[in-house]
XYZ file of C-alpha atoms in Angstrom:
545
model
C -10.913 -106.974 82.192
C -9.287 -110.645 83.601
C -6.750 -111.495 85.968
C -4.325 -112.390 82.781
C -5.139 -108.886 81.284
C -7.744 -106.677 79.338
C -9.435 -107.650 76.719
C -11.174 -105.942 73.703
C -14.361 -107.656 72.152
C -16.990 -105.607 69.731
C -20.461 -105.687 71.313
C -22.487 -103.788 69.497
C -22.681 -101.573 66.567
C -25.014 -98.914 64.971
C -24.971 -96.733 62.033
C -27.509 -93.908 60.427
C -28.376 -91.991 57.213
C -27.444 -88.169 56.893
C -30.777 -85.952 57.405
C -31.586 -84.839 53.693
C -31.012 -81.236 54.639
C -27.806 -79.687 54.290
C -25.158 -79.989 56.920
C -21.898 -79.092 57.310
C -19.194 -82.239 58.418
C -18.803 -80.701 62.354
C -22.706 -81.382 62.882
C -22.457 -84.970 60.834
C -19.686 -85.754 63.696
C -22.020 -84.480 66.411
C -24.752 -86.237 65.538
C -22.430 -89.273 65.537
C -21.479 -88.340 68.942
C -24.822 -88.558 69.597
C -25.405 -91.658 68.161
C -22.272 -93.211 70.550
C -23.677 -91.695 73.661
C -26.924 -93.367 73.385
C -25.829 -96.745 71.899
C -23.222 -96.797 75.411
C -26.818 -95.741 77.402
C -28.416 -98.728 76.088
C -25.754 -101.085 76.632
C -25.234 -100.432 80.315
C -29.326 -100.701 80.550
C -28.743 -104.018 79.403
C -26.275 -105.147 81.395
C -26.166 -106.591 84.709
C -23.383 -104.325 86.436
C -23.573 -100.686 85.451
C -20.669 -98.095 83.433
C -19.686 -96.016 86.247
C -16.568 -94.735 83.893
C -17.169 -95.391 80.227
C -14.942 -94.102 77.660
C -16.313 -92.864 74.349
C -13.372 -92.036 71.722
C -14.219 -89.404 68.562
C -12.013 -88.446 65.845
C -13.446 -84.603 65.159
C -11.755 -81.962 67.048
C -14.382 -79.514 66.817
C -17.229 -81.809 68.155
C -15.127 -82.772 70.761
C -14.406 -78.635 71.872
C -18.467 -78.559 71.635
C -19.039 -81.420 73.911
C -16.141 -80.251 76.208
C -18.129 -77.852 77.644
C -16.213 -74.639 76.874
C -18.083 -71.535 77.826
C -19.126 -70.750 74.370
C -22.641 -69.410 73.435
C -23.395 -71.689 70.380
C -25.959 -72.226 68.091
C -29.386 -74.302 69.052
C -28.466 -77.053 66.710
C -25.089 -77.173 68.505
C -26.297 -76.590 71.595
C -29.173 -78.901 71.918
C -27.098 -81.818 70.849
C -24.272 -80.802 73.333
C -26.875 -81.176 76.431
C -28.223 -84.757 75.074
C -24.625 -86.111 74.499
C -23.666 -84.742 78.116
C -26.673 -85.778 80.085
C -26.136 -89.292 78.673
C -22.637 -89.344 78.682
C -20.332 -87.238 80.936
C -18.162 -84.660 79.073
C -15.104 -85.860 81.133
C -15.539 -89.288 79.830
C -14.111 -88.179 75.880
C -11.368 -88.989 74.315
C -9.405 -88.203 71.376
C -8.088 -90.512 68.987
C -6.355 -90.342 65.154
C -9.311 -91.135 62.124
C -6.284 -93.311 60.663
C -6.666 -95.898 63.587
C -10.792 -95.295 64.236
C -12.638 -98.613 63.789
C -15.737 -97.065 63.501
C -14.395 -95.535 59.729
C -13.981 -98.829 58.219
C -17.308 -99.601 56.949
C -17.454 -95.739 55.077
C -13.993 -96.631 53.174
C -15.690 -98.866 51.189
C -14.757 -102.252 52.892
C -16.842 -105.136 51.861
C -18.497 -107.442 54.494
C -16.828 -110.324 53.700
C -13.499 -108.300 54.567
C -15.302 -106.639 57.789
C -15.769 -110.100 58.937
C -11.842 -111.097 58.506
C -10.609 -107.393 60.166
C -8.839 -107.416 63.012
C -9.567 -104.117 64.031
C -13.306 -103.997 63.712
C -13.608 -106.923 66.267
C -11.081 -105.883 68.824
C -9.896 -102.581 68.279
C -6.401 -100.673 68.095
C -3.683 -102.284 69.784
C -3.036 -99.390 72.034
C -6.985 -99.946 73.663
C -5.391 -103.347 75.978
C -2.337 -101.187 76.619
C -3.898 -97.208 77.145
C -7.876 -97.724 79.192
C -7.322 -93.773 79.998
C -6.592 -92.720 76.224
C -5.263 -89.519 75.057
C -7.398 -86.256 76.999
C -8.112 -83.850 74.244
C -6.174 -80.143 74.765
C -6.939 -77.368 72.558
C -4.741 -73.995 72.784
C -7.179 -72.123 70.422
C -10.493 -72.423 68.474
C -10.901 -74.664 65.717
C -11.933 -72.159 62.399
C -14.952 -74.503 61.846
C -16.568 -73.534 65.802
C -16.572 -69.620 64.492
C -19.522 -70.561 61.921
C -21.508 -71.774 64.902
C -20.956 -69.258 67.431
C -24.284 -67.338 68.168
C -23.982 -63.349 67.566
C -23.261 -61.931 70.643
C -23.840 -57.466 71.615
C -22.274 -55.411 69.875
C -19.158 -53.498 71.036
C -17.637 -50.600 69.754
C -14.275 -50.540 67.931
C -12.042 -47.550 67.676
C -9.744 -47.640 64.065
C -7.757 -45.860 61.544
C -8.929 -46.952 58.129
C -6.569 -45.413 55.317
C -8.957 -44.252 52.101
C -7.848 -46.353 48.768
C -9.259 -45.933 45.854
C -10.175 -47.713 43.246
C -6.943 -47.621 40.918
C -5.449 -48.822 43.906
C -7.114 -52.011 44.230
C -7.643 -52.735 40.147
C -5.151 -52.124 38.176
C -6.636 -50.185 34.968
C -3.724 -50.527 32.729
C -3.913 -53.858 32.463
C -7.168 -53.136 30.310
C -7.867 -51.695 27.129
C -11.264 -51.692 26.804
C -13.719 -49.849 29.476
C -16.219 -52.548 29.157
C -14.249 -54.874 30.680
C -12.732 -52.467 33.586
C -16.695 -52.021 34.201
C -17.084 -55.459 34.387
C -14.401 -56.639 36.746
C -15.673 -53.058 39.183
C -19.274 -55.150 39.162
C -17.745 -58.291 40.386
C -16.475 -56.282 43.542
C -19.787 -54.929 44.128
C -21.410 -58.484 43.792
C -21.661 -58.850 47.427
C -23.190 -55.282 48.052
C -25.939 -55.875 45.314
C -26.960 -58.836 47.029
C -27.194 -57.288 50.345
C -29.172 -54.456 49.141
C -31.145 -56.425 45.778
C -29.752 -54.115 43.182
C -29.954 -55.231 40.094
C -27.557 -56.041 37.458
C -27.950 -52.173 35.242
C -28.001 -50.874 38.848
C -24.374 -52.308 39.993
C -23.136 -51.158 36.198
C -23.922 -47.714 36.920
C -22.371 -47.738 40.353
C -19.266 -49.048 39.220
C -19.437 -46.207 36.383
C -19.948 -43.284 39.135
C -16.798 -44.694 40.883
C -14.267 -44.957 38.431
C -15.612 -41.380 37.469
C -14.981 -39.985 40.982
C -11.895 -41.525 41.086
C -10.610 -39.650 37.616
C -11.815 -36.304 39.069
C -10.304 -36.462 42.359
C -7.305 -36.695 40.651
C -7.660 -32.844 38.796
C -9.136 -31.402 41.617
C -5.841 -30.747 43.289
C -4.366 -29.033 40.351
C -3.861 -25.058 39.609
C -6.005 -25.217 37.004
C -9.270 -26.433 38.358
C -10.177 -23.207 39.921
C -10.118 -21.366 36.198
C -12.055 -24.501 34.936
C -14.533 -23.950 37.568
C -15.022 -20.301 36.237
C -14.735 -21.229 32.488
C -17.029 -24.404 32.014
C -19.518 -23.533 35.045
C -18.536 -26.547 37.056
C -21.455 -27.746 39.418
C -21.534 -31.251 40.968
C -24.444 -33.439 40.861
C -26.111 -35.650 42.974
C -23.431 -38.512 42.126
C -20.177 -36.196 43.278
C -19.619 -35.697 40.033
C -18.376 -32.325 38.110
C -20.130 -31.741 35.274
C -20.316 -28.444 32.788
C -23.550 -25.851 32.694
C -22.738 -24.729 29.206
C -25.346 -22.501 28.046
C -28.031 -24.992 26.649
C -29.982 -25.529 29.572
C -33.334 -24.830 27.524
C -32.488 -27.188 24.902
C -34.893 -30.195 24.396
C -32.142 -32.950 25.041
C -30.854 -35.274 27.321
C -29.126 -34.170 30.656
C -25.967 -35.963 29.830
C -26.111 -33.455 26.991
C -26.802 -29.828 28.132
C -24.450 -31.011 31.272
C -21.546 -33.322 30.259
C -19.259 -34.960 32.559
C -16.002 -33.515 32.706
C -13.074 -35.810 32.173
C -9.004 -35.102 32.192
C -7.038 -35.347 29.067
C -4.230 -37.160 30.679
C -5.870 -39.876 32.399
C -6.043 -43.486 31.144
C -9.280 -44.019 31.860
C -10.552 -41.010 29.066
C -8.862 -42.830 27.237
C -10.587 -46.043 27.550
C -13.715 -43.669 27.348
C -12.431 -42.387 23.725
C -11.774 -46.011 22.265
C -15.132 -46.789 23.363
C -16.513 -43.337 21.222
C -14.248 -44.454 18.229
C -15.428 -48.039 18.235
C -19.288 -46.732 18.591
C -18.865 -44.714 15.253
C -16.892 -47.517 13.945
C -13.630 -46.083 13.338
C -14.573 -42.849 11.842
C -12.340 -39.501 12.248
C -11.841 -36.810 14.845
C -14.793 -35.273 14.362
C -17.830 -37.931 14.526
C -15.465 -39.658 17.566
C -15.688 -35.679 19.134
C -19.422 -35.929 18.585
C -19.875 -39.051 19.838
C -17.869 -38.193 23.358
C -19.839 -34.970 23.788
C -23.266 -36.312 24.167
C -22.100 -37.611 28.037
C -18.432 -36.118 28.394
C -16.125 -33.160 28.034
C -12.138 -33.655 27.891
C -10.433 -31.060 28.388
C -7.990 -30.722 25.212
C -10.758 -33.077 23.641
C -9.838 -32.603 20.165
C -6.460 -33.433 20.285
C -6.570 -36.368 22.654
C -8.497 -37.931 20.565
C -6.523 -37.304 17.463
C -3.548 -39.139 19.385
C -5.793 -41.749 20.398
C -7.173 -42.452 16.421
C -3.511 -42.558 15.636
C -2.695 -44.910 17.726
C -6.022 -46.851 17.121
C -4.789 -50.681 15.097
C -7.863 -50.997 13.141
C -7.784 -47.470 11.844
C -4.090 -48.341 11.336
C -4.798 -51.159 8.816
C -6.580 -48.585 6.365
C -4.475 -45.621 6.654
C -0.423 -46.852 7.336
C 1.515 -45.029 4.668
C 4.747 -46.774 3.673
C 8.644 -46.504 4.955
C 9.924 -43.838 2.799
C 12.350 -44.920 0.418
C 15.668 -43.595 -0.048
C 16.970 -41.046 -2.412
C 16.877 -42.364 -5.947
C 20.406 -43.123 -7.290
C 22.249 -41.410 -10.527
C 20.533 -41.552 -13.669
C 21.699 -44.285 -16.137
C 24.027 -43.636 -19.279
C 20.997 -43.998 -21.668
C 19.257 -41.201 -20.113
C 22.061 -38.594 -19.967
C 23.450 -39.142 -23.366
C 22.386 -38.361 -26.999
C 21.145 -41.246 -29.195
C 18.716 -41.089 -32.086
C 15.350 -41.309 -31.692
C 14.093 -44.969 -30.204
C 17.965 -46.291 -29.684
C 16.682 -47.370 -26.531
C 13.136 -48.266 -26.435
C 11.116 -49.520 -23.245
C 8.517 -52.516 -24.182
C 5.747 -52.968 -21.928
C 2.154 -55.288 -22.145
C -0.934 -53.204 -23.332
C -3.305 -55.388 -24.394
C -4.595 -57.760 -25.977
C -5.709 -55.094 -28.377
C -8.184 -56.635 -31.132
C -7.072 -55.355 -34.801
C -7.689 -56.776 -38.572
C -4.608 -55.949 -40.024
C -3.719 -56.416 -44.288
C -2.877 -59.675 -45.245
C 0.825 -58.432 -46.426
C 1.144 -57.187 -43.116
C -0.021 -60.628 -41.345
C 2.680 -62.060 -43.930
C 5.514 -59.544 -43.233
C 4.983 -60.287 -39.374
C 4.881 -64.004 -39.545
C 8.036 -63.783 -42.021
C 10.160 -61.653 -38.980
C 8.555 -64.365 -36.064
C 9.962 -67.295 -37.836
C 13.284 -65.278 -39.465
C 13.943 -62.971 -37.297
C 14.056 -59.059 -38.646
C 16.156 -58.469 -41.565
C 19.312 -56.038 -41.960
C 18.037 -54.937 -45.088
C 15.324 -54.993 -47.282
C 15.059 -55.359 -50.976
C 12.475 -54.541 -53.610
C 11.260 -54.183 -57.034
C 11.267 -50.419 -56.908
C 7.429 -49.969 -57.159
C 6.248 -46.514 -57.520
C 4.704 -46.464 -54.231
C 8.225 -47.620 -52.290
C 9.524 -44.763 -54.525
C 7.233 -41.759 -53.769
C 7.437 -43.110 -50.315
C 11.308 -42.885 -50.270
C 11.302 -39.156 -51.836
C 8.753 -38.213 -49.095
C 10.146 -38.931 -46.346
C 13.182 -37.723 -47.704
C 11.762 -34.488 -48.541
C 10.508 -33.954 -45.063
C 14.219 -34.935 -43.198
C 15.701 -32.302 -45.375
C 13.585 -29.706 -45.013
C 15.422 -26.991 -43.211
C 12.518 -26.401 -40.429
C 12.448 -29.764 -39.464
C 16.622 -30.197 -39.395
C 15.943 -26.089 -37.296
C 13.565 -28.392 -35.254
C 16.041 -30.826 -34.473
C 18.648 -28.761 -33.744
C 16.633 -26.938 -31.803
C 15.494 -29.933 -29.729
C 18.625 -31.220 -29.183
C 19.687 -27.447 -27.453
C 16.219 -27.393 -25.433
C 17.556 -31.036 -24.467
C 20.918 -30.031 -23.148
C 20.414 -26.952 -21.501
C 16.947 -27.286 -19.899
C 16.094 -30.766 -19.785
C 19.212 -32.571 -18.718
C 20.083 -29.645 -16.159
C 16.590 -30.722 -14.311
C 17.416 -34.574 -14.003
C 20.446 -32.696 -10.873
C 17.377 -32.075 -9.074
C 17.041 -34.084 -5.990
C 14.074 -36.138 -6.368
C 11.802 -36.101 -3.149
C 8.705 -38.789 -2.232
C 5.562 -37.101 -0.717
C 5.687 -35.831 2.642
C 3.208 -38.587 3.189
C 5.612 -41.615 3.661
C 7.224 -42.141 6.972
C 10.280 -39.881 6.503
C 12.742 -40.841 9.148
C 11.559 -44.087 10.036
C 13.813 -47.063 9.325
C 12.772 -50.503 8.205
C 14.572 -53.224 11.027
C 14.208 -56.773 11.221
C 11.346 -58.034 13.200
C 9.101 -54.979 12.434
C 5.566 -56.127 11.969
C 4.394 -54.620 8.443
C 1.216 -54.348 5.595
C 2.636 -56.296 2.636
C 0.563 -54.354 -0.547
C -0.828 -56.197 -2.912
C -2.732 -54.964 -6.588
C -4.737 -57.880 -6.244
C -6.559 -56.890 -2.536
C -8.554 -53.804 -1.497
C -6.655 -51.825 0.845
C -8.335 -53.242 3.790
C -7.477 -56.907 3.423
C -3.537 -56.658 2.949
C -1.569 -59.602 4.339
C 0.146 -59.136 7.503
C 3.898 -59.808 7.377
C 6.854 -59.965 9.715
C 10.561 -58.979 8.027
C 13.327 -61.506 8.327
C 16.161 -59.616 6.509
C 17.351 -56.354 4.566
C 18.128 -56.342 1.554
C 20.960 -53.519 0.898
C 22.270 -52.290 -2.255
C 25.723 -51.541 -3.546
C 25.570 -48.040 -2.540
C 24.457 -49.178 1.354
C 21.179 -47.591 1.094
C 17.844 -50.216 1.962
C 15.177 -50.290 -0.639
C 13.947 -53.835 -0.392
C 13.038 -56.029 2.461
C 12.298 -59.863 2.820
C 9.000 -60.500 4.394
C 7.644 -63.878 5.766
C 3.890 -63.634 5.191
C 1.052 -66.280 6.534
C -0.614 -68.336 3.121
C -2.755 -70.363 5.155
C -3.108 -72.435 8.077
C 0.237 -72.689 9.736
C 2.197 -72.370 6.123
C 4.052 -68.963 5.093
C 6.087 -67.552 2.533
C 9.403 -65.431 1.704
C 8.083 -62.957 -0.330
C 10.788 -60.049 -1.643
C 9.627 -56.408 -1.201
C 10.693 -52.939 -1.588
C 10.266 -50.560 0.916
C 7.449 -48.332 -0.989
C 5.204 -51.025 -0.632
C 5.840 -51.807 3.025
C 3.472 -50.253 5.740
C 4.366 -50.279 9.483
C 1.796 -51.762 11.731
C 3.544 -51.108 14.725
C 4.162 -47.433 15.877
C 7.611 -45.839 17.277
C 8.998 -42.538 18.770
C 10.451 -41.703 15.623
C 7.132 -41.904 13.509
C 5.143 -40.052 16.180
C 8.031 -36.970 15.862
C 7.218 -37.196 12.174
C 3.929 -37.229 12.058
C 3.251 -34.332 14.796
C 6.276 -32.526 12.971
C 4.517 -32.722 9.240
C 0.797 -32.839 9.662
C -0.892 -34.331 7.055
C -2.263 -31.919 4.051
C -5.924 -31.403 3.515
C -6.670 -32.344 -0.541
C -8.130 -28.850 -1.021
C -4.685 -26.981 -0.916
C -2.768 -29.566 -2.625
C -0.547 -27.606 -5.531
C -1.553 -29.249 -9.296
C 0.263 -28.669 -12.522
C -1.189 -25.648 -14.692
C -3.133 -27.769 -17.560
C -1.913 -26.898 -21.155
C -3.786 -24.624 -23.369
C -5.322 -26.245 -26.351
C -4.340 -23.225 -28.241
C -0.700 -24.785 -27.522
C -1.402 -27.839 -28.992
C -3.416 -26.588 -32.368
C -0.312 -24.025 -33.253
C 1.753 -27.420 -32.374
C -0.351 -29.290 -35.330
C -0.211 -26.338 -37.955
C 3.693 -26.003 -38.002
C 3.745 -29.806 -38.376
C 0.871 -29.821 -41.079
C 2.714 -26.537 -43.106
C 6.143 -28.603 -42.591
C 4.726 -31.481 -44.441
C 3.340 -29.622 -47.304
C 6.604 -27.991 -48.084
C-alpha cells in the first residue's frame, strides 16, 4: 500500500500432492486451507514488519463453515485441521471469493507455464483486490449437505412417530411382471442393504424376499368369511415364518416338509399365478395334472385345479401347439352337378396319385400315345375281330339284363329319396374350432402349413378379408415373415388360420363347450363283411346270366 494507491504483487506460491488415501473434495479444500495458513505464517516470519490483519480468501463454502468456528462437534480429521488453520491464522481473517475469479485455480485448469508467465491474474490478482482490502465476509443461513458427512454422532434422543404399515405390493408393483423369478429378484435388490448389515448371504436374501411376498398374499385372505371354514377344513397352523400352511393327514410320511405341510395360496391373487407359470414352465408345458403335481410339493391353491386350467389356457407356448382354427362358415348350396341326374362319370373329378410304376401292352402304349398327340376320338372303327365282337355282345348282355336295369332303377330311387334328401342337412364343423369367434384385421394368427410339424408354423398378421358373394368370410390375407426383415402376402382360408391372441368371446366358448375326451368320441358302426360278400355274389350270378 503507497501514497498513489494499493498495489497487488504475487510473492510467493506453493502447491502439494493429494495423500494417496481416499478423500472426499471438502477435506482436499481444507488441507489447502491449511496449506495458505502456513505459507502466510512463513511469510510474515520473513518479513521485517509483521501481519497484524492478513486476509486469506478460499473458494469452498464448507471449509470455510469448518474454519468459521461454528459450534459443531466434527470429526478428528476436521477438527484437527480446524485448530492448526486457526492457531496460525485467525478465523475472522477469511474471506469468501467466486472459484471463477480464484488465481490460485489457474495452474489445475491446465494452463501451461509459458501462459502462467503472460497472466495477468496470477501476478496481481482480481481487479476488485486494489478496490475491496476487506472482501466479501462469508454468511451462511443453513448447513452445507457436504458438513452432515462429517458431523461426529452425537446421544441419542428419542423420537415419538406414526409410521403407516405398507406392504410390499405397495412399493413394487407385481403386475408389471410375469415371471416370479424376476419379482424375486427386484424384492432382493431392496434387501441389499439389510444383507450387508447383517452378512446374509445371497440364497439367504432369496428366501427372505420369498417369505414376504408370501405374507403379503395371505394377509390378503385372512380378512375374508371364508378363512375361518378353511382353518377347520385344511388344518391351518402357521409356522415359524408367519406363514399358513395345511396339516393334511401325512404327517408320518417320509417326505419333505414343504410336502406333508404345503403353503396355502389364494386362487385369485396374481402372485399364484406367477407361482403356477413357474410349475407349468418346470414340467415344460405339460397339462393340468403334472402342473397340479408340480404346485403341490410346496403349495395348495385353493380352487387349484381350475386356476390352473385358466392359467394353461392362457399360457403362449402351450398356445402354439394346441390353437384350433376360426370356424368357418356354413357351407353354401350344393352345385347343379351334384343335385341332378347324369350318367355315370358325366362329371368326373381328376386328382394326382402317383407316379404309379406299371408295364402296360405295347397296343396300349400305342393307343395312349395316338390320343396324346390326336387328341381322343369321337368314334372308333375296326375290323370286326371276334374278340371286339364277343366283347360287344357281353357287355351288351349284361346292360340288358333285367336285374341290372332293376339295379339301376333301383339306384336311381335310393338316389332321390334318401340320398339327395340328406345333402338339406346343415353341415356342422367340430365343436373344436372357435365357434363364435370372428377373424378381424390385425389379429395375430398360426398360418398352417403341410410342409411343417405343428410346432414350427409361421406366425402371421392379417391385412384384409376376403368376403364372398354371399357376405360370409372364408378366406383371409396374411402377411407372414420369410426371412430377415422380408415378408409375404400369402392367401388363406379361415380353416387353416389359428388365433394366437385370446378374446372374451373365445374364453365364453371355450368354458361354454369343454373340450371332449377321445374315449367318448361317437364312430361310425364298421360294415359287416357279410355285407360286402352277398354284395359280390349278386354281381358274380348277374354276370353269368
Amino acid at each position: 500500500m503507497t501514497d498513489t494507491g494499493t498495489r497487488c504483487i504475487l510473492m510467493s506460491s506453493k502447491t502439494r500432492v493429494a495423500p494417496t488415501s481416499q478423500q472426499t473434495i471438502p477435506r482436499l479444500e481444507l488441507l489447502s486451507a491449511l496449506l495458505l495458513a502456513r505459507l502466510m505464517a512463513s511469510i510474515s516470519k520473513n518479513l521485517e514488519k509483521t501481519l497484524e490483519k492478513p486476509i486469506c480468501y478460499m473458494d469452498s463454502k464448507v471449509a470455510l463453515y469448518w474454519i468459521l468456528g461454528l459450534n459443531k462437534d466434527w470429526r478428528p480429521f476436521v477438527q484437527h485441521h480446524v485448530e492448526k488453520i486457526r492457531r496460525l491464522i485467525p478465523s475472522t481473517c477469511w474471506r469468501h471469493c467466486p472459484g471463477m475469479v480464484n488465481p490460485a485455480d489457474l495452474p489445475s485448469r491446465g494452463l501451461k507455464p509459458d501462459e502462467l508467465e503472460k497472466n495477468k491474474d496470477w501476478f496481481k490478482g482480481p481487479d476488485w483486490l486494489t478496490t475491496d482490502l476487506n472482501g466479501e465476509k462469508a454468511s451462511f443461513e443453513d448447513m452445507p449437505s457436504e458438513c452432515i458427512q462429517e458431523l461426529r454422532a452425537c446421544e441419542k434422543k428419542t423420537l415419538g412417530m406414526i409410521v403407516a404399515a405398507s406392504g410390499l405390493s405397495q412399493i413394487i408393483n407385481i403386475q408389471k411382471y410375469s415371471c416370479l423369478g424376476r419379482v424375486l429378484r427386484v424384492t432382493c435388490h431392496m434387501l441389499t442393504f439389510i444383507a450387508r448389515l447383517r452378512r446374509m448371504t445371497a440364497s439367504t436374501v432369496m428366501l427372505q424376499a420369498e417369505v414376504l411376498w408370501l405374507r403379503e398374499v395371505q394377509s390378503s385372505f385372512q380378512t375374508e368369511r371364508k378363512f375361518s371354514d378353511w382353518k377347520v377344513q385344511l388344518g391351518l397352523f402357521s409356522d415359524q415364518n408367519g406363514l399358513w400352511r395345511c396339516r393334511g393327514r401325512i404327517q408320518n410320511a417320509n417326505a419333505r416338509y414343504e410336502i406333508k405341510h404345503p403353503i396355502l395360496l389364494p386362487a385369485g391373487n396374481y402372485f399364484t399365478l406367477l407361482v403356477i407359470r413357474e410349475a407349468h414352465e418346470i414340467v415344460f408345458h405339460s397339462g393340468v395334472k403334472q402342473t397340479l403335481t408340480e404346485l403341490r410339493s410346496k403349495y395348495w391353491i385353493v380352487r387349484g385345479r381350475s386356476v390352473v386350467k385358466k392359467m394353461i389356457y392362457r399360457c403362449v407356448t402351450c398356445r402354439r401347439f394346441e390353437a384350433r382354427p376360426y370356424k368357418a362358415p356354413d357351407p353354401p348350396p350344393l352345385p347343379r352337378i351334384r343335385v341332378e341326374e347324369a350318367p355315370p362319370f358325366t362329371y368326373t373329378g381328376v386328382d394326382f396319385a402317383g407316379p404309379i410304376y406299371t408295364k402296360d401292352g405295347t397296343g396300349k402304349v400305342s393307343l395312349k400315345r395316338f390320343t396324346s398327340r390326336r387328341g381322343i376320338p369321337h368314334k372308333f372303327i375296326s375290323d370286326n375281330g371276334k374278340t371286339f365282337k364277343a366283347t360287344a355282345k357281353k357287355i351288351k348282355k349284361i346292360m340288358n339284363h333285367p336285374e341290372a336295369i332293376d339295379y339301376v332303377n333301383e339306384s336311381k330311387t335310393e338316389w332321390r329319396s334318401e340320398y339327395l334328401l340328406e345333402l338339406r342337412e346343415q353341415h356342422r364343423y367340430s365343436k373344436g374350432d372357435n365357434a363364435g369367434v370372428e377373424i378381424k384385421v390385425g389379429d395375430i394368427v398360426i398360418v398352417k402349413s403341410n410342409e411343417k410339424r405343428h410346432g414350427f408354423w409361421n406366425l402371421g398378421k392379417v391385412e384384409s378379408i376376403i368376403p364372398e358373394r354371399d357376405g360370409l368370410i372364408r378366406g383371409a390375407t396374411v402377411r407372414v415373415a420369410t426371412g430377415g426383415r422380408k415378408s409375404t402376402l400369402l392367401n388363406r382360408p379361415v380353416q387353416h388360420l389359428y388365433p394366437m391372441e385370446i378374446n372374451h368371446q373365445e374364453e365364453e366358448s371355450s368354458q361354454d363347450q369343454p373340450r371332449e375326451s377321445q374315449d367318448h368320441k361317437e364312430t361310425a358302426r364298421p360294415r359287416r363283411a357279410a355285407a360286402f360278400e352277398a354284395r359280390d355274389r349278386i354281381i358274380a350270378q348277374t354276370l353269368d346270366d
